[in-house]
Amino acid sequence: MKILKGAEVSAKIKEQVTQMMEGLEGPAPKLAIVRVGEKPDDMSYERGAVKKMENFGLRVQTYVFPEQISDSDFKAEFSAINRDPDVSGILLLRPLPKQIAETDIEKMIDPEKDLDGISPANIAKVFAGDKTGFAPCTAEAVIEVLKANEIDITGKNVTIVGRSMVVGRPLSMLMLKENATVTICHTRTRDLETECRRAEILVAAAGKAKMLDGRHVGQDAIVIDVGINVDENGKLCGDVDFPSIEPLASMATPVPGGVGAVTTAVLAKHLVLAGRRQRGN
């Protein structure tokens, strides 16, 4: 089984970003990372994103607010970041605390700065197949992994386990754009094992540790594991029980070191795209 490592894909995206930066006058595009509270998952992703931006030669600033911040105060702070002409793109770490109306923030964010595809305008563009819209970075990272490894998506039976607006649903639209035949599975899918075994490309995006195993994987399938979980031993793991699929899958992404490493590279690519558009390039 070939292991599809994210670092190799990230390096290819870095080359693209370097080319995109050529001829871009003024300071490098700047990313604003907005975090509310001290959730370990958010802080871990933030550290990875900061490191990636700096590695790609891009500017980044974090804006951290207390967990108890009121809805009105957060909206005022977010609005100021949103309007800042020095900020080329925004990454909002979600979910937000319950007292903040998250849907209001999604409507507030400038679509041109919305790098992770949370605004209604960008979501609509993704579902319409409009390339000018920013898709959620993780969903796009899955496509990047397949393309970087020269895996032809056209005509393939693709099964996605998970229907969130972060990965499952937008990814299904990106797969359709690549002319795949797409099946979306979820918690109420009947006979999940059979549905998954039909897949030539199986994407695990349910957010449940080791939910899928060898019983769900057809012979020579390509398995893309989007999940980031912590197992019973406190170690990072995906939605796939990796050892059990090794005799079956032809290719698979590891966790850690797979799709997650590509997600922040896609974020960097989106940031440069946003910066170029805002400067008229």
mmCIF file of C-alpha atoms in Angstrom:
data_model
loop_
_atom_site.group_PDB
_atom_site.id
_atom_site.type_symbol
_atom_site.label_atom_id
_atom_site.label_comp_id
_atom_site.label_asym_id
_atom_site.label_seq_id
_atom_site.Cartn_x
_atom_site.Cartn_y
_atom_site.Cartn_z
ATOM 1 C CA MET A 1 0.000 0.000 0.000
ATOM 2 C CA LYS A 2 1.308 3.435 -0.951
ATOM 3 C CA ILE A 3 1.126 6.047 1.822
ATOM 4 C CA LEU A 4 0.066 9.453 0.542
ATOM 5 C CA LYS A 5 2.090 11.871 2.663
ATOM 6 C CA GLY A 6 0.844 15.408 3.103
ATOM 7 C CA ALA A 7 4.318 16.957 3.258
ATOM 8 C CA GLU A 8 4.987 16.121 -0.385
ATOM 9 C CA VAL A 9 1.700 17.699 -1.492
ATOM 10 C CA SER A 10 2.338 20.749 0.694
ATOM 11 C CA ALA A 11 5.749 21.218 -0.961
ATOM 12 C CA LYS A 12 4.091 21.283 -4.408
ATOM 13 C CA ILE A 13 1.574 23.868 -3.228
ATOM 14 C CA LYS A 14 4.434 25.958 -1.810
ATOM 15 C CA GLU A 15 5.964 26.062 -5.310
ATOM 16 C CA GLN A 16 2.633 27.339 -6.674
ATOM 17 C CA VAL A 17 2.417 29.973 -3.939
ATOM 18 C CA THR A 18 5.978 31.157 -4.668
ATOM 19 C CA GLN A 19 5.089 31.616 -8.349
ATOM 20 C CA MET A 20 1.878 33.449 -7.423
ATOM 21 C CA MET A 21 3.868 35.833 -5.221
ATOM 22 C CA GLU A 22 6.084 36.904 -8.120
ATOM 23 C CA GLY A 23 5.245 40.409 -9.272
ATOM 24 C CA LEU A 24 3.075 41.084 -6.219
ATOM 25 C CA GLU A 25 4.131 44.530 -5.044
ATOM 26 C CA GLY A 26 4.127 45.679 -1.433
ATOM 27 C CA PRO A 27 4.181 43.558 1.728
ATOM 28 C CA ALA A 28 3.230 39.890 1.628
ATOM 29 C CA PRO A 29 -0.489 39.145 2.113
ATOM 30 C CA LYS A 30 -1.502 38.998 5.772
ATOM 31 C CA LEU A 31 -3.649 36.346 7.461
ATOM 32 C CA ALA A 32 -5.737 37.170 10.530
ATOM 33 C CA ILE A 33 -6.435 34.120 12.704
ATOM 34 C CA VAL A 34 -9.365 34.778 15.023
ATOM 35 C CA ARG A 35 -9.713 32.548 18.095
ATOM 36 C CA VAL A 36 -12.147 32.748 21.005
ATOM 37 C CA GLY A 37 -11.107 30.818 24.122
ATOM 38 C CA GLU A 38 -8.335 28.302 24.758
ATOM 39 C CA LYS A 39 -9.576 25.061 23.186
ATOM 40 C CA PRO A 40 -6.591 22.721 22.621
ATOM 41 C CA ASP A 41 -7.771 21.744 19.103
ATOM 42 C CA ASP A 42 -8.039 25.390 18.049
ATOM 43 C CA MET A 43 -4.662 26.255 19.526
ATOM 44 C CA SER A 44 -3.026 23.285 17.809
ATOM 45 C CA TYR A 45 -4.467 24.259 14.424
ATOM 46 C CA GLU A 46 -3.490 27.874 15.018
ATOM 47 C CA ARG A 47 0.142 26.887 15.706
ATOM 48 C CA GLY A 48 0.253 24.823 12.532
ATOM 49 C CA ALA A 49 -1.259 27.621 10.450
ATOM 50 C CA VAL A 50 1.161 30.236 11.849
ATOM 51 C CA LYS A 51 4.125 27.981 11.133
ATOM 52 C CA LYS A 52 2.926 27.296 7.584
ATOM 53 C CA MET A 53 2.337 30.977 6.755
ATOM 54 C CA GLU A 54 5.780 31.928 8.004
ATOM 55 C CA ASN A 55 7.337 29.013 6.101
ATOM 56 C CA PHE A 56 5.607 30.193 2.921
ATOM 57 C CA GLY A 57 6.850 33.778 3.430
ATOM 58 C CA LEU A 58 3.438 35.189 4.345
ATOM 59 C CA ARG A 59 2.410 37.465 7.207
ATOM 60 C CA VAL A 60 0.130 36.265 9.981
ATOM 61 C CA GLN A 61 -1.402 37.807 13.114
ATOM 62 C CA THR A 62 -3.497 36.071 15.758
ATOM 63 C CA TYR A 63 -6.445 37.765 17.482
ATOM 64 C CA VAL A 64 -7.422 35.974 20.685
ATOM 65 C CA PHE A 65 -10.532 36.806 22.698
ATOM 66 C CA PRO A 66 -11.757 35.470 26.046
ATOM 67 C CA GLU A 67 -14.246 32.589 26.089
ATOM 68 C CA GLN A 68 -16.804 34.790 27.903
ATOM 69 C CA ILE A 69 -16.760 37.698 25.416
ATOM 70 C CA SER A 70 -20.265 38.949 24.671
ATOM 71 C CA ASP A 71 -21.890 38.649 21.267
ATOM 72 C CA SER A 72 -21.921 42.410 20.730
ATOM 73 C CA ASP A 73 -18.302 42.891 21.829
ATOM 74 C CA PHE A 74 -17.068 40.077 19.595
ATOM 75 C CA LYS A 75 -18.983 41.412 16.609
ATOM 76 C CA ALA A 76 -17.412 44.841 17.132
ATOM 77 C CA GLU A 77 -13.915 43.323 17.313
ATOM 78 C CA PHE A 78 -14.520 41.059 14.325
ATOM 79 C CA SER A 79 -15.903 43.933 12.273
ATOM 80 C CA ALA A 80 -12.713 45.928 12.867
ATOM 81 C CA ILE A 81 -10.556 43.007 11.678
ATOM 82 C CA ASN A 82 -12.854 42.488 8.698
ATOM 83 C CA ARG A 83 -12.487 46.150 7.641
ATOM 84 C CA ASP A 84 -8.713 46.353 8.164
ATOM 85 C CA PRO A 85 -7.173 46.999 4.706
ATOM 86 C CA ASP A 86 -3.915 45.375 5.848
ATOM 87 C CA VAL A 87 -5.709 42.048 6.407
ATOM 88 C CA SER A 88 -5.896 40.038 3.172
ATOM 89 C CA GLY A 89 -7.650 37.004 4.611
ATOM 90 C CA ILE A 90 -9.364 35.741 7.745
ATOM 91 C CA LEU A 91 -9.413 32.315 9.382
ATOM 92 C CA LEU A 92 -12.108 32.071 12.056
ATOM 93 C CA LEU A 93 -11.619 29.093 14.371
ATOM 94 C CA ARG A 94 -14.973 27.444 15.054
ATOM 95 C CA PRO A 95 -17.244 26.512 16.700
ATOM 96 C CA LEU A 96 -17.643 29.753 18.603
ATOM 97 C CA PRO A 97 -18.968 29.866 22.193
ATOM 98 C CA LYS A 98 -22.752 29.554 22.473
ATOM 99 C CA GLN A 99 -23.344 33.205 23.383
ATOM 100 C CA ILE A 100 -22.013 34.321 19.972
ATOM 101 C CA ALA A 101 -24.390 34.046 17.003
ATOM 102 C CA GLU A 102 -22.083 32.192 14.631
ATOM 103 C CA THR A 103 -24.420 32.528 11.647
ATOM 104 C CA ASP A 104 -24.269 36.318 12.017
ATOM 105 C CA ILE A 105 -20.473 36.190 11.806
ATOM 106 C CA GLU A 106 -20.649 33.989 8.709
ATOM 107 C CA LYS A 107 -22.797 36.655 7.062
ATOM 108 C CA MET A 108 -20.517 39.468 8.260
ATOM 109 C CA ILE A 109 -17.223 38.155 6.909
ATOM 110 C CA ASP A 110 -16.054 39.744 3.673
ATOM 111 C CA PRO A 111 -16.296 36.959 1.024
ATOM 112 C CA GLU A 112 -13.046 38.233 -0.495
ATOM 113 C CA LYS A 113 -11.284 37.611 2.837
ATOM 114 C CA ASP A 114 -13.176 34.443 3.756
ATOM 115 C CA LEU A 115 -10.391 31.930 3.114
ATOM 116 C CA ASP A 116 -12.163 28.901 4.635
ATOM 117 C CA GLY A 117 -15.449 29.154 2.753
ATOM 118 C CA ILE A 118 -17.860 29.962 5.580
ATOM 119 C CA SER A 119 -19.739 32.910 4.046
ATOM 120 C CA PRO A 120 -23.055 32.277 2.237
ATOM 121 C CA ALA A 121 -21.550 33.862 -0.887
ATOM 122 C CA ASN A 122 -18.612 31.450 -1.013
ATOM 123 C CA ILE A 123 -20.744 28.433 -0.152
ATOM 124 C CA ALA A 124 -23.095 29.324 -3.005
ATOM 125 C CA LYS A 125 -20.164 29.648 -5.415
ATOM 126 C CA VAL A 126 -18.765 26.251 -4.401
ATOM 127 C CA PHE A 127 -22.136 24.601 -4.955
ATOM 128 C CA ALA A 128 -22.501 26.417 -8.290
ATOM 129 C CA GLY A 129 -19.056 25.325 -9.445
ATOM 130 C CA ASP A 130 -17.786 28.921 -9.528
ATOM 131 C CA LYS A 131 -13.988 28.896 -9.200
ATOM 132 C CA THR A 132 -13.909 32.422 -7.767
ATOM 133 C CA GLY A 133 -15.367 31.187 -4.466
ATOM 134 C CA PHE A 134 -13.116 29.927 -1.672
ATOM 135 C CA ALA A 135 -13.986 26.347 -0.726
ATOM 136 C CA PRO A 136 -13.349 25.100 2.830
ATOM 137 C CA CYS A 137 -9.619 24.390 3.020
ATOM 138 C CA THR A 138 -9.943 20.781 4.222
ATOM 139 C CA ALA A 139 -12.331 19.850 1.413
ATOM 140 C CA GLU A 140 -10.011 21.386 -1.173
ATOM 141 C CA ALA A 141 -7.015 19.672 0.454
ATOM 142 C CA VAL A 142 -8.541 16.277 -0.376
ATOM 143 C CA ILE A 143 -8.647 17.222 -4.069
ATOM 144 C CA GLU A 144 -5.066 18.517 -3.872
ATOM 145 C CA VAL A 145 -3.848 15.202 -2.408
ATOM 146 C CA LEU A 146 -5.453 13.211 -5.218
ATOM 147 C CA LYS A 147 -4.209 15.499 -7.985
ATOM 148 C CA ALA A 148 -0.676 15.766 -6.608
ATOM 149 C CA ASN A 149 -0.472 11.972 -6.681
ATOM 150 C CA GLU A 150 -1.811 11.906 -10.265
ATOM 151 C CA ILE A 151 -4.985 10.066 -9.272
ATOM 152 C CA ASP A 152 -7.631 10.584 -11.954
ATOM 153 C CA ILE A 153 -10.969 11.400 -10.302
ATOM 154 C CA THR A 154 -13.025 11.414 -13.522
ATOM 155 C CA GLY A 155 -15.657 8.685 -13.527
ATOM 156 C CA LYS A 156 -14.537 7.236 -10.200
ATOM 157 C CA ASN A 157 -17.040 6.010 -7.606
ATOM 158 C CA VAL A 158 -16.347 8.278 -4.623
ATOM 159 C CA THR A 159 -17.937 7.662 -1.244
ATOM 160 C CA ILE A 160 -17.734 10.386 1.417
ATOM 161 C CA VAL A 161 -18.576 9.426 4.994
ATOM 162 C CA GLY A 162 -19.718 12.657 6.649
ATOM 163 C CA ARG A 163 -22.111 15.420 5.602
ATOM 164 C CA SER A 164 -20.845 18.510 7.429
ATOM 165 C CA MET A 165 -20.547 21.898 5.752
ATOM 166 C CA VAL A 166 -16.858 21.861 6.671
ATOM 167 C CA VAL A 167 -15.910 18.801 4.607
ATOM 168 C CA GLY A 168 -18.593 16.375 3.441
ATOM 169 C CA ARG A 169 -21.010 18.564 1.516
ATOM 170 C CA PRO A 170 -18.550 20.994 -0.107
ATOM 171 C CA LEU A 171 -16.218 18.100 -0.945
ATOM 172 C CA SER A 172 -19.060 16.329 -2.739
ATOM 173 C CA MET A 173 -19.447 19.426 -4.938
ATOM 174 C CA LEU A 174 -15.711 19.588 -5.647
ATOM 175 C CA MET A 175 -15.747 15.883 -6.553
ATOM 176 C CA LEU A 176 -18.702 16.397 -8.896
ATOM 177 C CA LYS A 177 -16.789 19.234 -10.543
ATOM 178 C CA GLU A 178 -14.031 16.679 -11.218
ATOM 179 C CA ASN A 179 -16.660 14.391 -12.826
ATOM 180 C CA ALA A 180 -16.733 11.780 -10.068
ATOM 181 C CA THR A 181 -19.837 9.758 -9.197
ATOM 182 C CA VAL A 182 -20.477 10.696 -5.581
ATOM 183 C CA THR A 183 -22.214 8.935 -2.686
ATOM 184 C CA ILE A 184 -22.555 10.679 0.684
ATOM 185 C CA CYS A 185 -22.960 8.470 3.752
ATOM 186 C CA HIS A 186 -23.869 9.498 7.291
ATOM 187 C CA THR A 187 -25.099 8.226 10.651
ATOM 188 C CA ARG A 188 -28.426 7.063 9.209
ATOM 189 C CA THR A 189 -27.019 5.303 6.163
ATOM 190 C CA ARG A 190 -28.258 1.737 5.934
ATOM 191 C CA ASP A 191 -25.546 -0.899 5.514
ATOM 192 C CA LEU A 192 -22.620 1.507 5.671
ATOM 193 C CA GLU A 193 -20.116 -1.292 5.080
ATOM 194 C CA THR A 194 -21.594 -2.205 1.703
ATOM 195 C CA GLU A 195 -21.854 1.410 0.575
ATOM 196 C CA CYS A 196 -18.217 2.057 1.491
ATOM 197 C CA ARG A 197 -16.896 -1.121 -0.134
ATOM 198 C CA ARG A 198 -18.281 0.059 -3.495
ATOM 199 C CA ALA A 199 -15.998 3.078 -3.436
ATOM 200 C CA GLU A 200 -12.915 3.395 -5.582
ATOM 201 C CA ILE A 201 -12.067 6.479 -3.525
ATOM 202 C CA LEU A 202 -13.280 6.432 0.082
ATOM 203 C CA VAL A 203 -13.141 9.653 2.104
ATOM 204 C CA ALA A 204 -13.559 9.356 5.875
ATOM 205 C CA ALA A 205 -14.808 12.656 7.307
ATOM 206 C CA ALA A 206 -17.134 11.639 10.123
ATOM 207 C CA GLY A 207 -15.078 12.895 13.060
ATOM 208 C CA LYS A 208 -15.175 9.603 14.949
ATOM 209 C CA ALA A 209 -11.984 7.775 15.867
ATOM 210 C CA LYS A 210 -11.335 4.558 13.893
ATOM 211 C CA MET A 211 -14.962 4.414 12.740
ATOM 212 C CA LEU A 212 -14.032 2.741 9.457
ATOM 213 C CA ASP A 213 -11.942 -0.419 9.190
ATOM 214 C CA GLY A 214 -11.177 -3.256 6.797
ATOM 215 C CA ARG A 215 -14.844 -4.204 6.590
ATOM 216 C CA HIS A 216 -15.549 -0.871 4.870
ATOM 217 C CA VAL A 217 -12.756 -0.931 2.284
ATOM 218 C CA GLY A 218 -12.924 -2.601 -1.102
ATOM 219 C CA GLN A 219 -9.898 -4.236 -2.729
ATOM 220 C CA ASP A 220 -7.430 -1.636 -4.107
ATOM 221 C CA ALA A 221 -9.536 1.321 -2.934
ATOM 222 C CA ILE A 222 -7.902 4.697 -2.295
ATOM 223 C CA VAL A 223 -8.624 5.850 1.265
ATOM 224 C CA ILE A 224 -8.442 9.517 2.269
ATOM 225 C CA ASP A 225 -8.710 10.002 6.035
ATOM 226 C CA VAL A 226 -9.744 13.527 7.003
ATOM 227 C CA GLY A 227 -10.413 12.777 10.682
ATOM 228 C CA ILE A 228 -8.315 14.184 13.522
ATOM 229 C CA ASN A 229 -9.138 12.420 16.782
ATOM 230 C CA VAL A 230 -7.468 11.261 19.982
ATOM 231 C CA ASP A 231 -7.571 7.524 20.694
ATOM 232 C CA GLU A 232 -7.829 5.665 23.999
ATOM 233 C CA ASN A 233 -4.067 6.005 24.469
ATOM 234 C CA GLY A 234 -4.091 9.763 23.978
ATOM 235 C CA LYS A 235 -2.529 9.554 20.508
ATOM 236 C CA LEU A 236 -3.717 11.306 17.357
ATOM 237 C CA CYS A 237 -5.637 9.068 15.005
ATOM 238 C CA GLY A 238 -8.002 9.379 12.087
ATOM 239 C CA ASP A 239 -11.480 8.100 11.309
ATOM 240 C CA VAL A 240 -9.894 4.974 9.795
ATOM 241 C CA ASP A 241 -8.346 2.026 11.623
ATOM 242 C CA PHE A 242 -5.167 2.151 9.554
ATOM 243 C CA PRO A 243 -3.646 -1.312 10.251
ATOM 244 C CA SER A 244 -6.872 -3.097 9.284
ATOM 245 C CA ILE A 245 -7.056 -1.457 5.831
ATOM 246 C CA GLU A 246 -3.409 -2.004 4.847
ATOM 247 C CA PRO A 247 -4.026 -5.412 3.189
ATOM 248 C CA LEU A 248 -6.882 -3.959 1.132
ATOM 249 C CA ALA A 249 -6.245 -0.352 0.135
ATOM 250 C CA SER A 250 -3.921 0.538 -2.738
ATOM 251 C CA MET A 251 -3.228 3.992 -1.288
ATOM 252 C CA ALA A 252 -4.115 5.815 1.923
ATOM 253 C CA THR A 253 -3.358 9.016 3.805
ATOM 254 C CA PRO A 254 -1.923 8.691 7.324
ATOM 255 C CA VAL A 255 -3.020 10.571 10.453
ATOM 256 C CA PRO A 256 -1.106 12.593 11.434
ATOM 257 C CA GLY A 257 0.910 13.630 8.390
ATOM 258 C CA GLY A 258 -1.795 13.386 5.736
ATOM 259 C CA VAL A 259 -4.620 15.737 4.787
ATOM 260 C CA GLY A 260 -4.043 18.002 7.803
ATOM 261 C CA ALA A 261 -0.627 19.048 6.517
ATOM 262 C CA VAL A 262 -2.178 19.993 3.182
ATOM 263 C CA THR A 263 -5.076 21.976 4.689
ATOM 264 C CA THR A 264 -2.821 24.765 5.966
ATOM 265 C CA ALA A 265 -0.982 24.840 2.616
ATOM 266 C CA VAL A 266 -4.348 25.380 0.878
ATOM 267 C CA LEU A 267 -5.034 28.167 3.386
ATOM 268 C CA ALA A 268 -1.772 29.817 2.318
ATOM 269 C CA LYS A 269 -2.725 29.459 -1.350
ATOM 270 C CA HIS A 270 -6.115 31.057 -0.662
ATOM 271 C CA LEU A 271 -4.395 33.912 1.187
ATOM 272 C CA VAL A 272 -2.185 34.749 -1.788
ATOM 273 C CA LEU A 273 -5.162 34.506 -4.169
ATOM 274 C CA ALA A 274 -7.088 36.912 -1.935
ATOM 275 C CA GLY A 275 -4.115 39.276 -1.748
ATOM 276 C CA ARG A 276 -3.708 39.301 -5.522
ATOM 277 C CA ARG A 277 -7.395 40.015 -6.122
ATOM 278 C CA GLN A 278 -7.465 42.832 -3.591
ATOM 279 C CA ARG A 279 -4.479 44.442 -5.322
ATOM 280 C CA GLY A 280 -6.025 44.077 -8.752
ATOM 281 C CA ASN A 281 -3.799 41.204 -9.943
#
